[in-house]
Tab-separated table of C-alpha atoms in Angstrom:
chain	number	residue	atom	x	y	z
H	1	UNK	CA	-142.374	-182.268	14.837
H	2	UNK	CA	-144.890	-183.129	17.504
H	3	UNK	CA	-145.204	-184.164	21.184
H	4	UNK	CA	-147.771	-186.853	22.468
H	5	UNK	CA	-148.698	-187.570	26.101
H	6	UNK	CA	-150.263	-190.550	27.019
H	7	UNK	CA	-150.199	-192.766	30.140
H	8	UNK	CA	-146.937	-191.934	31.743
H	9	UNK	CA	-145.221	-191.965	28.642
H	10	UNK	CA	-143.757	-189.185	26.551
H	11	UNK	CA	-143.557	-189.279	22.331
H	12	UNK	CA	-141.576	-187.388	20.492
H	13	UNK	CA	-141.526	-187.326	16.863
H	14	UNK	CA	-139.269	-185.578	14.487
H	15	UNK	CA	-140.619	-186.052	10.605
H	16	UNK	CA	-138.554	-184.375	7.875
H	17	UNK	CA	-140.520	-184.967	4.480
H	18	UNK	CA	-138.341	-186.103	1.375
H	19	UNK	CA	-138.242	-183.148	-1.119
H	20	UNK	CA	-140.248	-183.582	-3.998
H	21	UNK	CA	-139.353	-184.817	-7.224
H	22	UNK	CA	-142.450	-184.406	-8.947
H	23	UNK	CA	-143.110	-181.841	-11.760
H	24	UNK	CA	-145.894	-180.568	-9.774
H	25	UNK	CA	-148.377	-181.666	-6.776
H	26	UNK	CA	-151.205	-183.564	-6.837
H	27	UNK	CA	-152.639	-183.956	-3.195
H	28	UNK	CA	-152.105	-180.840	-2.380
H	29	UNK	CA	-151.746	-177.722	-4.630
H	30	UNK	CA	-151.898	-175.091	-1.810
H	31	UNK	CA	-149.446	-176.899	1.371
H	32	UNK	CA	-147.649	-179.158	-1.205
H	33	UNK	CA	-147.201	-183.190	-1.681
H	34	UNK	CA	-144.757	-183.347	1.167
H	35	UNK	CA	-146.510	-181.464	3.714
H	36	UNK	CA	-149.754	-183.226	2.897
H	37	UNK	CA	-147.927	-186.547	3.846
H	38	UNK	CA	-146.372	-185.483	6.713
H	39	UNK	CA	-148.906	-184.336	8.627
H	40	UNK	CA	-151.163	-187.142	7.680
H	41	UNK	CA	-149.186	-189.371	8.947
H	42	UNK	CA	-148.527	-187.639	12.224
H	43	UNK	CA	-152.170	-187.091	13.020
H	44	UNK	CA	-153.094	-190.702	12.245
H	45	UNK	CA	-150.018	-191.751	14.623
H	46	UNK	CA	-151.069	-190.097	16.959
H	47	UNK	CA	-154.699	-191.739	16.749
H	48	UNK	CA	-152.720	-195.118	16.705
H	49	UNK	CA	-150.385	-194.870	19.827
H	50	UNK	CA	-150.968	-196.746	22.858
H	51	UNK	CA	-150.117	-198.060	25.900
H	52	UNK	CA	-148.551	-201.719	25.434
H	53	UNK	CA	-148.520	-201.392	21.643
H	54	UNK	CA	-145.046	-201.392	20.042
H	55	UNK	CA	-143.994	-199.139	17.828
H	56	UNK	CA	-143.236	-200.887	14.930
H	57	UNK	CA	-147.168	-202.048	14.561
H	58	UNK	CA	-147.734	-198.160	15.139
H	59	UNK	CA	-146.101	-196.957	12.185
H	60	UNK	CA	-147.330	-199.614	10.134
H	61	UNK	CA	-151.157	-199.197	11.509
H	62	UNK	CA	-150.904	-195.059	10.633
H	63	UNK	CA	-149.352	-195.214	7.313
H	64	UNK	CA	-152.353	-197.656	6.383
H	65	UNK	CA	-154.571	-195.341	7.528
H	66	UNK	CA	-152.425	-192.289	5.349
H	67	UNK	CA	-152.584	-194.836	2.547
H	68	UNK	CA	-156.477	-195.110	2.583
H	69	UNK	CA	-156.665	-191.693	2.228
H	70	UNK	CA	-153.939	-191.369	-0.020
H	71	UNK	CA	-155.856	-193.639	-2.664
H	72	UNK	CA	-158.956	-191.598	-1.675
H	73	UNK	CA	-157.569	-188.530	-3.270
H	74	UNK	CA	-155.603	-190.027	-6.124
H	75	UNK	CA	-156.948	-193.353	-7.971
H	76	UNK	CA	-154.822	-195.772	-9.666
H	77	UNK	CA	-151.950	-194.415	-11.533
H	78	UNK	CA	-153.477	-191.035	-10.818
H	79	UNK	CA	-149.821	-190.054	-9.825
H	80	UNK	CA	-146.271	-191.250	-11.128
H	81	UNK	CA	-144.635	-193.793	-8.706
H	82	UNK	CA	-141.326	-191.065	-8.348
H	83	UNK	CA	-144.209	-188.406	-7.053
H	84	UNK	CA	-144.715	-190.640	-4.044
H	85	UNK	CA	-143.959	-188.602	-0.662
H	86	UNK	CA	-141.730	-190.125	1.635
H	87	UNK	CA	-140.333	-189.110	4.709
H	88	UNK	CA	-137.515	-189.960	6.642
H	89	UNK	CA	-138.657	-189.819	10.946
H	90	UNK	CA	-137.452	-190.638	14.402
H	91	UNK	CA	-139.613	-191.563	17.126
H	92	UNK	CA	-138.674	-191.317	20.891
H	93	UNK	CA	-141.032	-192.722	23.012
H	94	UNK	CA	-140.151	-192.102	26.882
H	95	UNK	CA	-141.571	-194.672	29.742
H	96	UNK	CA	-141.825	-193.207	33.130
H	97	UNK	CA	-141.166	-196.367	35.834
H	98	UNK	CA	-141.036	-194.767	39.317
H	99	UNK	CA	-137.929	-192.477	39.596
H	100	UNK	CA	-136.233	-193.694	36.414
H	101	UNK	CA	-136.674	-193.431	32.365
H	102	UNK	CA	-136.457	-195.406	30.106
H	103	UNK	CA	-136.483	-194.181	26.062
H	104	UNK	CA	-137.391	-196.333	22.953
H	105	UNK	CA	-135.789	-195.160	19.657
H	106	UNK	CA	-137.251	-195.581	16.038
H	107	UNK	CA	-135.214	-194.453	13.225
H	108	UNK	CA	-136.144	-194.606	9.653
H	109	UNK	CA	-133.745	-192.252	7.260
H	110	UNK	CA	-131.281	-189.739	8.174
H	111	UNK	CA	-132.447	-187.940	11.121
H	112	UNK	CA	-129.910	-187.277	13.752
H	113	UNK	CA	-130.037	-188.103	17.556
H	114	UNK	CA	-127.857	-186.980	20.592
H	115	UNK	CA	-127.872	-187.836	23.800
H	116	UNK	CA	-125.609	-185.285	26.869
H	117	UNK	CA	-125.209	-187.050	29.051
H	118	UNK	CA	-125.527	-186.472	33.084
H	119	UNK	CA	-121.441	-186.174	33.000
H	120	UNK	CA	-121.648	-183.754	30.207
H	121	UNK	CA	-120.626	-186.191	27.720
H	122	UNK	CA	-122.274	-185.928	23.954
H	123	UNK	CA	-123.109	-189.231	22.054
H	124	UNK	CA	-124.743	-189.947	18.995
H	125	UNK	CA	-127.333	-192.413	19.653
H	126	UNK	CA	-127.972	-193.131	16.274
H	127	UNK	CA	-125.005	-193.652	14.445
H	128	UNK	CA	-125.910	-193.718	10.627
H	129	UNK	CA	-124.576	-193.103	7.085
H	130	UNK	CA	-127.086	-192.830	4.458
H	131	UNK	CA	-125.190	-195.182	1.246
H	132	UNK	CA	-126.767	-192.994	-1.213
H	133	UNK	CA	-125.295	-189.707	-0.442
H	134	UNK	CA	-122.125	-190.944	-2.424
H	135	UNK	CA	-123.851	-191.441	-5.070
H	136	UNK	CA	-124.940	-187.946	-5.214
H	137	UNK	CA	-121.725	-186.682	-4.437
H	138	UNK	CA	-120.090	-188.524	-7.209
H	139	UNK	CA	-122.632	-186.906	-9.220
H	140	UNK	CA	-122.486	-183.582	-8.283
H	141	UNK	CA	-118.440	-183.780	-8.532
H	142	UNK	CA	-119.223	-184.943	-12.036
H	143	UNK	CA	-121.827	-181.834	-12.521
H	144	UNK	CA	-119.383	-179.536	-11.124
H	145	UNK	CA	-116.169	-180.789	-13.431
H	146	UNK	CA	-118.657	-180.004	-16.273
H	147	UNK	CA	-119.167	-175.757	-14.872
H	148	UNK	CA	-122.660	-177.132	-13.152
H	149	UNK	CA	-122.433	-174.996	-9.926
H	150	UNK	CA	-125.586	-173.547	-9.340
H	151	UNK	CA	-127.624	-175.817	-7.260
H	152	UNK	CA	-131.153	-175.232	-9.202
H	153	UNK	CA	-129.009	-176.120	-12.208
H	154	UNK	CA	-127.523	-179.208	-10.816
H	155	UNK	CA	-130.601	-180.571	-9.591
H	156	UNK	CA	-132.499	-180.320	-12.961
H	157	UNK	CA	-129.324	-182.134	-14.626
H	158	UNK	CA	-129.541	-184.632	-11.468
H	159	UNK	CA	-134.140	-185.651	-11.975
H	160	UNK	CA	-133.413	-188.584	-13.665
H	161	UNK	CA	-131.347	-190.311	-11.215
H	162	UNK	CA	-133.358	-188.653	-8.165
H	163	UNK	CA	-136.688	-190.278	-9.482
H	164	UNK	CA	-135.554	-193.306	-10.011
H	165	UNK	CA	-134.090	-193.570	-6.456
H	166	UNK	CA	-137.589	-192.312	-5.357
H	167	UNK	CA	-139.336	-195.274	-7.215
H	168	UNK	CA	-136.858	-197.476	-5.948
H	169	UNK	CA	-138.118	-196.034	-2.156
H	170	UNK	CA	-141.350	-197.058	-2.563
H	171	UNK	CA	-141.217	-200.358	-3.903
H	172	UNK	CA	-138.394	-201.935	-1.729
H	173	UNK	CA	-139.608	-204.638	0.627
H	174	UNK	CA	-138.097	-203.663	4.070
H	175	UNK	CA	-138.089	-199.784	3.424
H	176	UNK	CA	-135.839	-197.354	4.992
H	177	UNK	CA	-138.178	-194.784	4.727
H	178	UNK	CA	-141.327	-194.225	5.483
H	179	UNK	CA	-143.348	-194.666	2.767
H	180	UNK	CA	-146.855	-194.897	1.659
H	181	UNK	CA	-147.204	-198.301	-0.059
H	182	UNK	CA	-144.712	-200.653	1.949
H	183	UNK	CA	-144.010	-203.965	0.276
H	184	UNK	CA	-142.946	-205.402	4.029
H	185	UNK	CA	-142.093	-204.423	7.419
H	186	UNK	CA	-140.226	-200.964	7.571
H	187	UNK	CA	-136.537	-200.902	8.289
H	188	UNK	CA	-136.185	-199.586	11.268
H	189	UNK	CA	-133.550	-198.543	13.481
H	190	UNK	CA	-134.913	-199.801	17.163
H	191	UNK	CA	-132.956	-199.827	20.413
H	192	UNK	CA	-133.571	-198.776	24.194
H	193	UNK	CA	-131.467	-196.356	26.528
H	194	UNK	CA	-132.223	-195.594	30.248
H	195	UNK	CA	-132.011	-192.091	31.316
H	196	UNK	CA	-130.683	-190.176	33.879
H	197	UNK	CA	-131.799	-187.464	35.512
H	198	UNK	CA	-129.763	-184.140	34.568
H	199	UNK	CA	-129.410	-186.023	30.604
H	200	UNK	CA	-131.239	-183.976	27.375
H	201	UNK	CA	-131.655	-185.348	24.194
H	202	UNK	CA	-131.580	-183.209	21.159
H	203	UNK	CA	-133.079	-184.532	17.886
H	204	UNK	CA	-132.909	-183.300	14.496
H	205	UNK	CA	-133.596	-183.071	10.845
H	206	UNK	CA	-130.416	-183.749	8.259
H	207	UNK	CA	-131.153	-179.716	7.389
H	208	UNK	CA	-130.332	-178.830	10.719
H	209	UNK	CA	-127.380	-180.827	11.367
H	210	UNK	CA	-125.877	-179.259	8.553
H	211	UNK	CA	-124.362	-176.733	11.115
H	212	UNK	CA	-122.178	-179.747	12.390
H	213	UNK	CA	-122.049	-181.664	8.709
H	214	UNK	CA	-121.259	-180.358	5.849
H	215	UNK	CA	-120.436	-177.014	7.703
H	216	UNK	CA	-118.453	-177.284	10.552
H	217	UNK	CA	-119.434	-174.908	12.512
H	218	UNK	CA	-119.773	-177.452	15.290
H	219	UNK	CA	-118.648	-180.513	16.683
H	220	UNK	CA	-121.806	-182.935	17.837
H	221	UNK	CA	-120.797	-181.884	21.516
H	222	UNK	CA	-120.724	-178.355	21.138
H	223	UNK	CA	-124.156	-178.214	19.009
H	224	UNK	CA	-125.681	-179.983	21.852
H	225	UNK	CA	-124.388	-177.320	24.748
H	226	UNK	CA	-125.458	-174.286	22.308
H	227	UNK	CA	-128.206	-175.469	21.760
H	228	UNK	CA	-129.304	-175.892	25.568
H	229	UNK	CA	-127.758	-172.940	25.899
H	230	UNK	CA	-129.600	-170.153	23.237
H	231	UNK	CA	-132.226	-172.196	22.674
H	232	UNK	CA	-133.204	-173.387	19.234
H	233	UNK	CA	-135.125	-170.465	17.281
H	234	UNK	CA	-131.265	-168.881	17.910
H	235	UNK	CA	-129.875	-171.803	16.445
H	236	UNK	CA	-131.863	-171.929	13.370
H	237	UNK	CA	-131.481	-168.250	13.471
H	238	UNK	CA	-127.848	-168.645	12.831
H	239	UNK	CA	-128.127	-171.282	10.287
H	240	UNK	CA	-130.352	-169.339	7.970
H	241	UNK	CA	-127.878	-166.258	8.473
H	242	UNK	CA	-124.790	-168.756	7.352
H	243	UNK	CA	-126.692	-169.826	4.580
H	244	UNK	CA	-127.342	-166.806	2.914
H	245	UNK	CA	-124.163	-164.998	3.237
H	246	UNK	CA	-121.589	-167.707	3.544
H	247	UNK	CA	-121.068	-168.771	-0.679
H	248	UNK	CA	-121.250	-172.327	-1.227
H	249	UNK	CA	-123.163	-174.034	1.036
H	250	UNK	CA	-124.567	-175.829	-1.194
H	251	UNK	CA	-121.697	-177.056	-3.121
H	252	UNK	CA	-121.789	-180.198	-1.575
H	253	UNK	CA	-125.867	-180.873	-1.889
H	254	UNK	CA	-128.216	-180.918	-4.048
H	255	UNK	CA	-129.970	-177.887	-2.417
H	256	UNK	CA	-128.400	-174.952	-0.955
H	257	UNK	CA	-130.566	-174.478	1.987
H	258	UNK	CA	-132.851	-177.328	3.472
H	259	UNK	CA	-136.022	-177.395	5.852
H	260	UNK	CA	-134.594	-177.536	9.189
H	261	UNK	CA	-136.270	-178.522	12.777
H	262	UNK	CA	-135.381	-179.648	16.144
H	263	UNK	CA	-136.233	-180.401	19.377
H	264	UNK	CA	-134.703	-181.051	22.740
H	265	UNK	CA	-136.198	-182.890	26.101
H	266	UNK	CA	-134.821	-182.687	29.474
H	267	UNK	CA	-134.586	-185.503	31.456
């Protein structure tokens, strides 16, 4: 997660790195892979925003910069294609004009956005269904039929199929994800809201809408008002605590627990 200001304008950028398939690391033995990638890419974004320049040509101006270094580090074929980090992200870049705001969102994978509205209302700006998570399902139903119900176990029975969706990731030519090595413009999820004063937007990794789905401990409006009400650290507090007393959270993923982060602005 991280916060630029710039010229009247606000951006916000939630990054939740792709767990890694990889038998081991190779950028970066101590941090991992994942972590290396992530917060490549969100210092050299940040290097690459500016006024008047969309964000589309952003992302695509950062990750080449993540890429030279990338290749920098590991030569040609130095790493299998599946060990690849990608990430999925969501960009909210807020325009001050006089009295009013006006937000730009870019969405590539499965983070989640809501928007309260002045009225109190909740809505989900974002709308999205990721096609491959019946896939795994269907798979770990299958796992499970066969007495597969520890999620360390599942996932070792599951590599195959996980690596070979990661290859697919980084080869596809309009990627969903970001991605080191993109074979044509990402993707992305764009659209514009206005803002009113008295709104808050709350956005979030897939691990940390797991208190609304799979686990139901929330509805999207209620996460929103406990959350600007006890603050996030309680929030993930809670999570964590469900997690590791509640049995089978992770009977429906392919890890019982997943990195989790949030944040919220008030308009």
């Amino acid at each position: 997660m991280a916060v630029f200001e710039h010229a009247g304008a606000t951006d916000i950028l939630v990054i939740d790195g792709g767990t890694s398939v990889a038998e081991r690391d190779f950028l970066d033995p101590v941090q991992g892979d994942v972590a290396w990638f992530v917060h490549a890419f969100t210092d050299a974004l940040k290097q690459e925003v500016a006024p008047g320049r969309g964000q589309q040509e952003c992302v695509h101006a950062a990750i080449g910069v993540v890429r030279a270094g990338f290749e920098q580090m590991a030569g040609p074929g130095a790493m299998p294609l599946h060990a690849w980090p990608i990430a999925a992200m969501t960009w909210l870049r807020v325009d001050q004009q006089d009295s009013s705001r006006r937000a730009a969102l870019y969405s590539l994978g499965d983070c989640t956005s809501l928007l309260r509205t002045a009225a109190g209302g909740c809505v989900d700006l974002d709308p999205f269904v990721n096609p491959q998570d019946a896939v795994l399902q269907a798979a770990i139903a299958t796992l499970r039929a066969e007495g597969v119900n520890v999620p360390e176990q599942r996932r070792e029975r599951m590599l195959p199929m996980l690596r070979a969706r990661r290859e697919f990731q980084n080869t596809q030519p309009a990627p969903t994800v970001l991605c080191l090595g993109p074979n044509g413009a990402f993707q992305a999820r764009m659209q514009s809201i206005d803002l009113e004063p008295g709104a808050s937007l709350l956005i979030m990794t897939d691990g940390f809408y797991r208190l609304v789905d799979p686990y139901g401990r929330y509805t999207d409006g209620a996460l929103m008002e406990a959350c600007l009400e006890r603050g996030l650290p309680a929030m993930l507090d809670e999570l964590r605590t469900y997690e590791a007393v509640a049995g089978g959270t992770g009977a429906r993923a392919v890890k019982a627990a997943d990195d989790a982060s949030a944040v919220i602005w008030r308009v």
